[in-house]
Amino acid sequence: MKRKRMGSKILSVLLAAATVCSGVPVTGLAAETTDTSFKELLESMYTDPDREYQSDVRWWLAEASNTDEVLLQEIQNMYDAGFHGVELCMQADDNSPDDTYAYGSEMWSHKWKLMMNALLDHDMEVSLTSGTNWSTSNVPGLDPDSQAASQVIAMGSVIVEPGSSITELPKPETMRESNKGQFLGAYAYRVTGQEEESRKSNVPWVQPQEYTCYSVDYDSMVDLTAETTFTEGATIYDQAGEWTAPDDGQYLVVGLWTHGNYMTASPAAETCYATNYFDERGVEALRAFWEEHYLDDPELNEKIKEGDVQLFMDSLEINPEGGITWWTEDIRQEFIDRKGYDILPYIFLVDGLPQVYAVFNPYTEPAKGFYELEGNSSLREKIINDWVDVLTQMYCENMLVPLKEWLNSVGIKTRAQISYGRSFEITEPSAYVDYPEAENLNQYDNVDILRLHTAGAKLQDKLLSTETGASLSTYATSAQTRLPQIYAQYAAGFQRVIWHIWSTSYCYGEEPTWPGWGTSFDRWGDREADFRDMDEFNAHIGRVQTLMQTGTSRTDLAFIHNNWNQGVLSGGGIGDDITSMNYQLAHMGVYYRSTELQDNGYTYDYLSPDLLSAENVHFDEETGTIELAGYKAVILYQDWLDVDGAEKILEWAKQGLKVVILEGAAERTPFNDGQDERLAEIMEEMKSLDTVRTAEIYDASEDFDYFDEVAGGYDDGVLEALQELGVEPYAGYSEPNHQLLTQSRIDEDGNEYLYVYNYCPNDYHQNSHIESVKTEDHGTNIQTEIEMDGMFVPYMIDAWSGEVTELAEYRYEDGKTIFPIDLDYNNIALYAFEAVEEETEHIVSTDAESSYTAEDGSLYVRATESGDYTTELSNGETVTTTVEVPESYDITGWDLTVESWTPSDEVITSEETIDDVTTINTKAATDKTDINVQLDTLTTWDNIEEVGGNVSGFGHYEATFNWDASAADGAYLDFGDNFVSSMKVWINGQKVGGDISQNPTKAKATIAEGAEGADQYTGGINWMNPVADISDYLVDGENTIVIEYSSSMNNVALSQGIVQETENASNWWHNDTKYQSYGPSQAVIIPFAEEAV
């Protein structure tokens, strides 16, 4: 008989709830009882996860202009919603005066300490930005001309005709009125050509960049300061001196100065200047400010040492304003010491590096500015790479290291988003912070871009976080749009989410806006109706993050990757533009182009070879893996590789490390070090080893480069090479697919853990540049098998309720544990695998819809349809089971009360006076109007005439239904497809899927004066797949059901004109603002029967 499968909606519920079903007779063939200690451990971790594993949230504060009352109520709300930590981030407020409320003011100091105390008193994490706003490390009142402040090198340039003379050097476009700085030198180069070039941004708020690219003769350089005496005039920029160009062509003359960057940040009570990221004096300036304003309270300092406090640095947004690149007093000598030559004669080459433009195009040309070396682009790249490599080193050594050492000494950890969007190496800085981070805004939730950020954390077993949600639209968001963003990032190995953004409903002054302060981005807070269900949302996140933080990573492959001008993908893409598209949904790799490894279950990261020498990173000869990440093999695919990295890989390859080298890879070093021949010798030796294979690229031209902005490289021989070397994935598939992504972890006892995500909506394939994908139609559900490398007993963890089920159906083949998976699009599955040495009784295969192992070890099969089912047991026995199952039926006779939320004329006021400063906050109240409706069967609000499609708010549903306990062993309750937002369900007074938390980290607390605090629930209905096993809650005869539904604010915001309908907002696929269908679309009872085998 062909195996029958129920819909995956029901199957996943079955597996999660099977062990809690009651009233099932224990008959049939009983398997030997399995030791349940591992299951009990899992239940202790996942039934009610600790708060520390739940979400964090970024709080955008309107300067320090909220009253103490309002701030404490917001913290109360965050605590009650189950958030673990809060990132305090000041934002400008047009209505509040900066001198009173902005960064550096007395009011700011009071408010930030108030919030820190309240959060730490309740064991919540606190994160502080490295200055006002988020963009830089900055200090109020810092002298912008000092070495503690950011410095740049400024350049003036002019084209001199053949035989013509100049009498003074060209001045830079920006000159500081302070006249503080230094003249560094001047050079001339023969011009050999020019071309008009451009860069696009893919976003409307950054204009395309058009420029003239001049080519110069490298060997023609003239050091003008050596040939000519320059006399300083009224300013350092006035440098008089005569020089005549040779007759052999035009000459580019450049003058070089260093002066202050003068980059500012706001809001601030006093001008905030960016600190120097390449000189320890920048950290010293920040330290002095913090010690005066944050760390001047001994009682708070003790709380900081005992609590969880972090300094957070957002995406690197320093800009070399007023110059062409950054500078500091000793950087020229540091460059000479590290690279062996003087950079100053070649510094003009870094003028026009892509910087922020690299954020918008993953194929941004590396190491390319406004100038070219005629006939020697490789040398141009090498020189530029040398410069930005030294910048990266000095950023790490003079900023990240001393910052971490100082803050760790006072109990504070460092967390930073790692170096995209500026000219720094993309992976190395993760080794120098406590907690590395990225943000999905610049990665478009594409796992191949996210892989740029994962290696450092895995290799050093650091907690890897992500700022998530900045692309989501105001009020159009719900769990169904938020969760897929973080699901994709977990699939790359991220372990903690910081949601963007929380904000209060109160505004400064007496003219509030409804429903709260702020009009852009996804706004979390009590303005949203679904706020009341955030405790369950965060419990769900807590379970996933518990798994993602258990043990250490087991990632299969390390792709060696260096890029100091790394292109990523802010701005998304919804078509087939090779520079701006959803590569993941088109099944195209971004950097390494093939997805064949991913499609077969291999996981991998991109990393600089320098990370192989980071602290605690080593090759384990016994396991043949690079630890602590578990990499089984290294892949070389870029055309450059530095000699130190090559020597490290060669050393480990001799010890047993498996290596695959793609054609064209590692043919030159990235630096101007004269080591290309030495690299060739190393690679020749490496290729001769038994542990090394080479692989071809089948679909690209001979001069193909992975940096190129072309479609190609999607078909190669890497998979075959790995298979020849015996490298199998930790979690492979029985057959390749374009739907699943996984991450694996291992604990100290050898038990493994698996995260699985179905990522593909099956509606973007037409945009692919791979012909076979364009017409692919794999649907949105996948039924396949996962093959775990090792011998295990598998368990499934319900990510919404925490129920743990020992799976019954699996088999052992060739040292692998193989089990079936059935998963819908945008759903996840969590598994744990108990390492065992002996086989216990289990099911090898069954055509029943599902199966599970009971507490006593008995094996059960279950079905929702009548029929005969055949099961093969591991002892060789075959069992046939016959079941009779009643038909499914709707729950009818519903009483529905919709509480409609609309703006009110009432204004709620909070007022205080502190040190003669009176602060008034107001909030526009919400009118809440009941709409009572009787329904025969459930349908969504837009289909109910009395409610309609313009309403947002709460829905309270009540009904009764009959259950015949003699006719079936249990039942599911299916609330239908395309569910929007959130709900809680009670049957016969018992909450479905969870209960009030007894976890002490979630104990009911009073933070705001007069607040009672709220109970937090351990779990409930799966909002992504709203089907629940309700067997434990049913009684024979009449049953009652209550649903408490919470909508998003989307429909009322649209109807009030607060937001407008849009499709693919922010150029993100399916990021739509349109009217939503609220409420469950049905409530269908699906009986099932089950039998022991």
XYZ file of C-alpha atoms in Angstrom, residues 62-567:
506
model
C 12.094 60.297 22.174
C 15.213 61.794 23.745
C 14.740 61.770 27.539
C 11.373 63.487 27.227
C 9.135 60.800 28.751
C 8.081 61.030 32.367
C 9.325 58.522 34.919
C 5.784 57.173 35.100
C 5.670 56.502 31.381
C 9.136 54.914 31.259
C 8.413 52.548 34.135
C 5.085 51.545 32.598
C 6.863 50.718 29.350
C 9.355 48.533 31.220
C 6.424 46.901 32.980
C 4.923 46.165 29.571
C 8.166 44.691 28.250
C 8.570 42.522 31.314
C 4.984 41.277 31.132
C 5.419 40.590 27.415
C 8.272 38.224 28.211
C 11.165 40.174 26.747
C 14.598 39.312 28.076
C 16.488 42.491 27.345
C 16.084 46.071 26.234
C 18.384 48.188 24.095
C 18.069 51.867 25.020
C 18.484 54.020 21.913
C 17.879 57.763 21.919
C 16.133 59.283 18.905
C 15.445 62.889 17.993
C 12.092 64.337 18.949
C 11.026 67.471 17.132
C 8.913 68.711 20.020
C 11.307 68.379 22.959
C 14.208 70.835 23.460
C 17.602 69.179 22.987
C 19.375 71.246 25.634
C 16.970 69.887 28.245
C 16.318 66.322 27.147
C 18.968 65.154 24.678
C 22.095 63.048 25.165
C 24.479 64.515 27.720
C 21.807 66.487 29.587
C 21.022 66.107 33.287
C 17.592 64.767 32.387
C 19.157 62.133 30.118
C 21.407 60.968 32.943
C 18.439 60.711 35.318
C 16.178 58.882 32.876
C 18.786 56.379 31.678
C 19.767 55.486 35.240
C 16.087 55.135 36.154
C 15.592 52.653 33.346
C 18.821 50.781 34.040
C 17.896 50.349 37.681
C 14.381 49.172 36.887
C 15.551 46.653 34.301
C 18.413 45.285 36.388
C 16.207 45.062 39.497
C 14.041 42.613 37.542
C 16.894 40.582 36.034
C 16.449 41.976 32.545
C 19.342 42.715 30.226
C 20.245 46.344 29.489
C 22.092 47.471 26.368
C 23.501 50.965 26.017
C 24.513 52.506 22.712
C 28.037 53.856 22.283
C 26.714 57.377 21.965
C 23.572 59.226 21.042
C 21.462 57.652 18.335
C 23.090 54.430 17.100
C 25.414 55.246 14.239
C 28.774 55.919 15.903
C 30.763 55.967 19.091
C 30.454 59.629 20.000
C 31.033 61.965 22.943
C 29.403 65.332 23.694
C 31.845 68.211 23.623
C 34.731 66.159 22.251
C 37.379 68.306 20.547
C 36.954 67.332 16.864
C 40.578 68.278 16.126
C 42.023 66.003 18.791
C 43.323 62.501 18.158
C 40.552 61.237 20.442
C 38.111 62.309 17.737
C 37.809 60.764 14.304
C 40.464 61.980 11.859
C 40.647 61.733 8.076
C 43.125 62.268 5.292
C 41.941 64.989 2.910
C 43.042 65.250 -0.695
C 43.083 68.019 -3.232
C 43.619 67.111 -6.879
C 44.112 68.780 -10.218
C 44.950 67.668 -13.784
C 48.030 69.456 -15.139
C 48.475 69.646 -18.910
C 51.778 68.496 -20.512
C 54.542 71.047 -19.915
C 52.255 73.244 -17.781
C 53.162 74.472 -14.308
C 51.441 74.909 -10.973
C 52.456 77.388 -8.286
C 50.451 75.952 -5.415
C 48.972 72.613 -4.487
C 45.299 71.910 -5.102
C 43.297 72.291 -1.898
C 40.894 69.682 -0.559
C 37.195 70.345 -0.941
C 36.797 70.493 2.842
C 39.105 72.702 4.919
C 38.733 73.112 8.664
C 38.306 76.648 9.989
C 40.263 75.653 13.083
C 43.328 75.252 10.820
C 44.355 72.333 12.982
C 45.814 69.461 11.066
C 48.937 68.636 9.108
C 50.209 68.787 5.551
C 51.421 65.298 4.661
C 52.788 65.474 1.149
C 52.084 65.784 -2.560
C 52.501 63.493 -5.556
C 52.034 63.524 -9.316
C 51.113 60.696 -11.713
C 50.899 60.539 -15.505
C 47.287 60.138 -16.640
C 46.761 57.391 -19.219
C 42.990 57.537 -19.653
C 39.623 58.235 -18.122
C 36.159 56.650 -18.115
C 32.776 57.740 -16.848
C 31.528 55.228 -14.294
C 28.662 54.965 -11.803
C 27.333 53.099 -8.808
C 23.669 52.468 -8.134
C 22.148 52.193 -4.692
C 18.884 50.248 -5.283
C 17.137 52.475 -2.702
C 15.489 55.870 -3.238
C 17.117 57.603 -0.278
C 20.684 57.110 -1.583
C 21.372 58.710 -4.939
C 23.357 56.902 -7.650
C 27.004 57.917 -7.734
C 28.512 59.059 -11.020
C 32.213 59.811 -11.333
C 35.201 59.972 -13.649
C 37.703 57.181 -13.160
C 41.247 58.239 -14.068
C 43.880 55.683 -14.991
C 47.473 56.539 -14.134
C 50.882 55.041 -14.834
C 52.110 53.379 -11.640
C 55.768 53.851 -12.548
C 55.402 57.571 -13.268
C 54.887 58.660 -9.663
C 56.705 61.865 -8.692
C 57.166 62.724 -5.017
C 56.607 66.466 -5.229
C 57.623 67.104 -1.629
C 61.025 65.626 -2.411
C 61.445 67.648 -5.615
C 59.834 70.914 -4.600
C 59.902 73.133 -1.548
C 56.397 74.086 -0.456
C 55.770 77.134 1.704
C 52.779 77.246 4.021
C 50.595 80.323 3.738
C 47.718 81.573 5.854
C 46.420 78.060 6.487
C 47.842 74.565 6.394
C 45.984 74.123 3.118
C 47.915 76.968 1.443
C 51.038 75.240 0.133
C 52.941 77.343 -2.413
C 55.555 75.808 -4.688
C 56.257 75.567 -8.395
C 56.263 72.361 -10.406
C 56.165 71.763 -14.157
C 54.602 68.647 -15.635
C 56.666 66.592 -18.089
C 55.752 66.733 -21.771
C 54.722 63.064 -22.013
C 51.104 63.590 -20.994
C 48.637 64.996 -18.508
C 49.554 64.606 -14.841
C 47.331 64.119 -11.840
C 48.631 66.173 -8.908
C 47.364 65.414 -5.417
C 47.985 67.187 -2.132
C 47.403 65.362 1.140
C 46.466 66.684 4.557
C 45.103 65.212 7.768
C 42.463 66.963 9.841
C 39.375 66.270 11.938
C 36.523 64.232 10.531
C 33.966 66.419 12.371
C 31.338 63.690 12.091
C 28.486 64.463 14.477
C 25.557 62.596 15.943
C 22.256 63.840 17.311
C 20.212 64.461 19.362
C 22.603 65.911 21.914
C 22.598 68.697 24.460
C 26.110 69.566 23.233
C 27.584 68.652 19.852
C 28.614 64.995 19.815
C 31.632 64.133 17.694
C 32.581 60.638 16.604
C 35.531 59.140 18.436
C 38.669 57.854 16.738
C 38.176 54.180 15.883
C 41.872 53.661 15.105
C 43.507 55.230 18.152
C 43.048 54.142 21.759
C 42.450 57.755 22.704
C 39.023 57.381 21.160
C 38.159 54.680 23.680
C 39.686 56.768 26.470
C 37.374 59.666 25.587
C 34.336 57.404 25.654
C 35.493 55.918 28.945
C 35.894 59.342 30.548
C 32.370 60.295 29.507
C 30.863 57.026 30.753
C 32.664 57.219 34.079
C 31.258 60.678 34.596
C 27.696 59.931 33.506
C 26.967 56.164 33.655
C 29.462 54.753 36.137
C 29.364 57.475 38.782
C 26.756 55.730 40.957
C 28.327 53.068 43.243
C 25.006 51.328 43.876
C 24.192 51.133 40.176
C 27.753 50.011 39.439
C 27.227 46.992 41.696
C 24.003 46.139 39.900
C 25.876 46.375 36.602
C 28.538 43.942 37.820
C 25.890 41.489 39.010
C 23.546 41.931 36.054
C 23.590 41.657 32.281
C 24.691 44.971 30.759
C 26.074 45.459 27.275
C 27.499 48.268 25.229
C 25.993 47.955 21.786
C 27.526 49.244 18.556
C 25.174 49.236 15.586
C 26.185 48.914 11.948
C 29.427 50.778 11.284
C 28.230 54.143 10.067
C 31.369 56.196 10.432
C 32.082 58.104 7.235
C 35.364 59.735 6.172
C 33.563 63.056 5.787
C 35.921 65.865 4.903
C 38.428 63.426 3.473
C 38.986 60.246 1.496
C 39.756 57.779 4.288
C 40.400 57.637 8.014
C 43.693 58.555 9.625
C 45.462 58.716 12.939
C 48.869 59.995 14.013
C 50.753 56.702 13.887
C 48.929 54.925 11.079
C 51.514 55.723 8.407
C 54.287 54.118 10.426
C 52.033 51.259 11.445
C 51.381 50.571 7.783
C 55.101 50.556 7.010
C 55.769 48.197 9.930
C 52.989 45.805 8.890
C 53.217 45.943 5.103
C 56.807 46.942 4.416
C 56.223 50.041 2.298
C 54.840 53.572 2.573
C 51.153 53.919 1.723
C 51.158 57.695 1.283
C 52.226 57.722 -2.412
C 49.333 55.360 -3.169
C 46.677 56.591 -0.754
C 44.901 58.406 -3.616
C 43.759 54.958 -4.825
C 41.362 54.647 -1.865
C 39.498 57.804 -2.828
C 35.995 56.687 -3.759
C 35.955 53.220 -2.191
C 32.343 52.034 -2.242
C 31.732 52.292 1.520
C 27.951 52.561 1.952
C 27.307 51.748 -1.728
C 28.530 48.210 -1.036
C 25.468 47.772 1.155
C 23.232 47.789 -1.919
C 25.040 45.420 -4.277
C 26.517 42.074 -3.251
C 28.692 42.168 -6.368
C 30.331 45.485 -5.569
C 33.754 45.412 -7.209
C 36.328 44.871 -4.459
C 39.123 47.361 -3.869
C 38.020 49.868 -6.514
C 37.762 53.626 -6.077
C 37.927 56.579 -8.448
C 41.387 55.723 -9.772
C 42.963 52.877 -11.692
C 46.534 51.758 -12.323
C 46.954 51.405 -16.053
C 47.236 47.741 -17.028
C 47.608 46.625 -13.425
C 44.249 46.385 -11.695
C 45.575 43.496 -9.610
C 48.232 45.727 -8.082
C 45.605 48.415 -7.456
C 43.524 45.827 -5.578
C 46.533 44.614 -3.592
C 47.533 48.115 -2.473
C 43.985 49.010 -1.487
C 43.571 45.695 0.333
C 46.772 46.392 2.241
C 45.372 49.731 3.398
C 41.959 48.493 4.456
C 43.562 45.438 6.057
C 45.623 47.746 8.272
C 42.508 49.814 8.984
C 40.743 46.608 10.052
C 43.638 45.608 12.286
C 43.802 49.003 13.947
C 40.030 49.133 14.379
C 40.228 45.792 16.178
C 43.384 46.537 18.181
C 42.749 50.175 19.120
C 38.957 50.211 19.374
C 37.409 46.799 19.958
C 40.105 45.282 22.183
C 40.614 48.174 24.647
C 36.882 48.823 24.688
C 36.196 45.199 25.634
C 38.976 45.098 28.230
C 37.750 48.252 29.963
C 34.069 47.390 29.897
C 34.606 43.788 30.972
C 36.498 45.135 34.004
C 33.338 46.922 35.175
C 30.938 44.077 34.338
C 29.793 45.181 30.883
C 29.999 43.054 27.730
C 30.493 44.390 24.207
C 28.147 43.640 21.329
C 28.698 44.968 17.828
C 27.397 44.586 14.308
C 30.372 43.506 12.265
C 31.845 45.845 9.647
C 29.563 45.702 6.611
C 28.928 48.837 4.605
C 32.425 50.234 5.204
C 35.872 49.325 3.970
C 36.859 46.764 6.584
C 37.303 43.014 6.429
C 33.866 41.497 6.863
C 34.487 38.546 9.248
C 37.555 39.213 11.401
C 36.249 41.800 13.936
C 33.852 39.214 15.413
C 36.842 37.772 17.285
C 37.268 40.980 19.288
C 33.804 41.491 20.819
C 31.904 39.490 23.388
C 28.820 39.187 21.205
C 28.947 39.604 17.408
C 25.804 40.761 15.628
C 24.324 41.520 12.213
C 20.989 42.915 11.029
C 18.581 41.399 8.564
C 17.876 44.770 6.925
C 21.159 44.525 5.015
C 21.018 40.804 4.331
C 17.453 40.449 2.954
C 17.071 37.281 5.049
C 19.191 35.490 2.442
C 21.090 32.775 4.250
C 24.060 33.023 1.901
C 24.596 36.675 2.856
C 23.977 35.921 6.524
C 26.785 33.336 6.346
C 29.254 36.243 6.273
C 28.494 36.840 9.947
C 28.322 33.387 11.502
C 31.795 31.840 11.465
C 33.470 33.890 14.185
C 30.708 33.218 16.677
C 30.686 29.490 15.934
C 34.458 29.095 16.066
C 34.686 30.834 19.433
C 31.294 29.720 20.760
C 29.964 33.242 21.137
C 26.312 34.206 21.274
C 25.356 35.563 17.843
C 22.517 38.058 17.673
C 20.602 39.872 14.969
C 18.717 43.134 14.833
C 15.518 42.131 13.059
C 12.474 43.850 11.596
C 13.670 47.203 10.255
C 12.207 46.377 6.846
C 8.731 45.653 8.220
C 5.951 48.153 7.644
C 4.215 50.143 10.330
C 1.062 48.401 11.651
C 0.994 45.840 8.805
C 3.114 43.422 10.811
C 2.080 40.412 12.827
C 3.619 37.170 14.014
C 3.198 35.818 10.497
C 5.465 38.522 9.027
C 7.886 38.857 11.931
C 8.680 35.197 12.459
C 9.816 34.311 8.913
C 12.517 36.956 9.197
C 14.055 35.410 12.291
C 13.372 31.847 11.111
C 15.636 32.507 8.105
C 18.367 33.876 10.338
C 18.247 30.919 12.722
C 18.794 28.805 9.604
C 22.163 30.530 9.164
C 23.147 29.980 12.791
C 21.957 33.126 14.549
C 20.936 32.529 18.152
C 19.320 35.664 19.538
C 16.913 38.239 18.121
C 16.730 41.935 18.994
C 13.487 43.218 17.517
C 13.301 46.607 15.841
C 11.572 48.608 17.441
C 9.650 49.294 20.659
C 8.225 52.751 21.301
C 5.789 54.298 23.719
C 2.260 55.431 22.978
C 2.995 58.720 24.784
C 4.318 61.833 23.063
C 6.121 64.819 24.514
C 3.875 67.865 24.808
C 0.145 68.189 24.421
C -0.455 67.154 20.801
C -0.267 63.348 20.718
C -0.623 61.180 17.635
C -2.692 58.005 17.553
C -1.944 55.255 18.212
C 1.466 56.412 19.525
C 4.796 58.190 19.070
C 6.612 57.475 15.816
C 5.264 56.973 12.323
C 7.788 54.650 10.669
C 8.934 51.057 11.086
C 7.260 48.201 12.926
C 6.292 49.651 16.316
C 6.097 47.185 19.207
C 4.198 48.153 22.339
C 0.791 48.317 23.947
C -0.552 50.385 21.035
C -0.890 47.020 19.244
C -3.846 44.783 20.046
C -1.671 41.669 19.825
C 0.571 43.046 22.576
C -1.387 40.980 25.077
C -0.159 37.779 23.429
C 3.535 38.675 23.283
C 4.240 36.440 26.288
C 3.418 33.390 24.169
C 5.285 34.825 21.203
C 8.384 35.222 23.354
C 8.002 31.764 24.879
C 8.024 30.404 21.322
C 11.168 32.379 20.518
C 12.638 31.175 23.806
C 12.328 27.543 22.779
C 14.019 28.086 19.445
C 16.810 30.114 21.028
C 17.259 27.543 23.782
C 18.019 24.990 21.089
C 20.197 27.383 19.107
C 22.248 28.147 22.232
C 22.630 24.553 23.410
C 26.145 23.104 23.185
C 28.307 24.106 20.222
C 27.659 24.411 16.513
C 28.089 21.526 14.100
C 28.553 23.249 10.752
C 29.860 21.195 7.868
C 32.067 23.445 5.763
C 34.259 26.551 5.979
C 34.460 28.663 2.824
C 37.573 30.811 3.036
C 36.474 34.338 2.175
C 38.214 37.703 2.319
C 36.686 40.985 1.242
C 37.434 44.441 2.613
C 34.710 46.137 0.559
C 32.019 43.518 1.040
C 28.810 43.881 -0.921
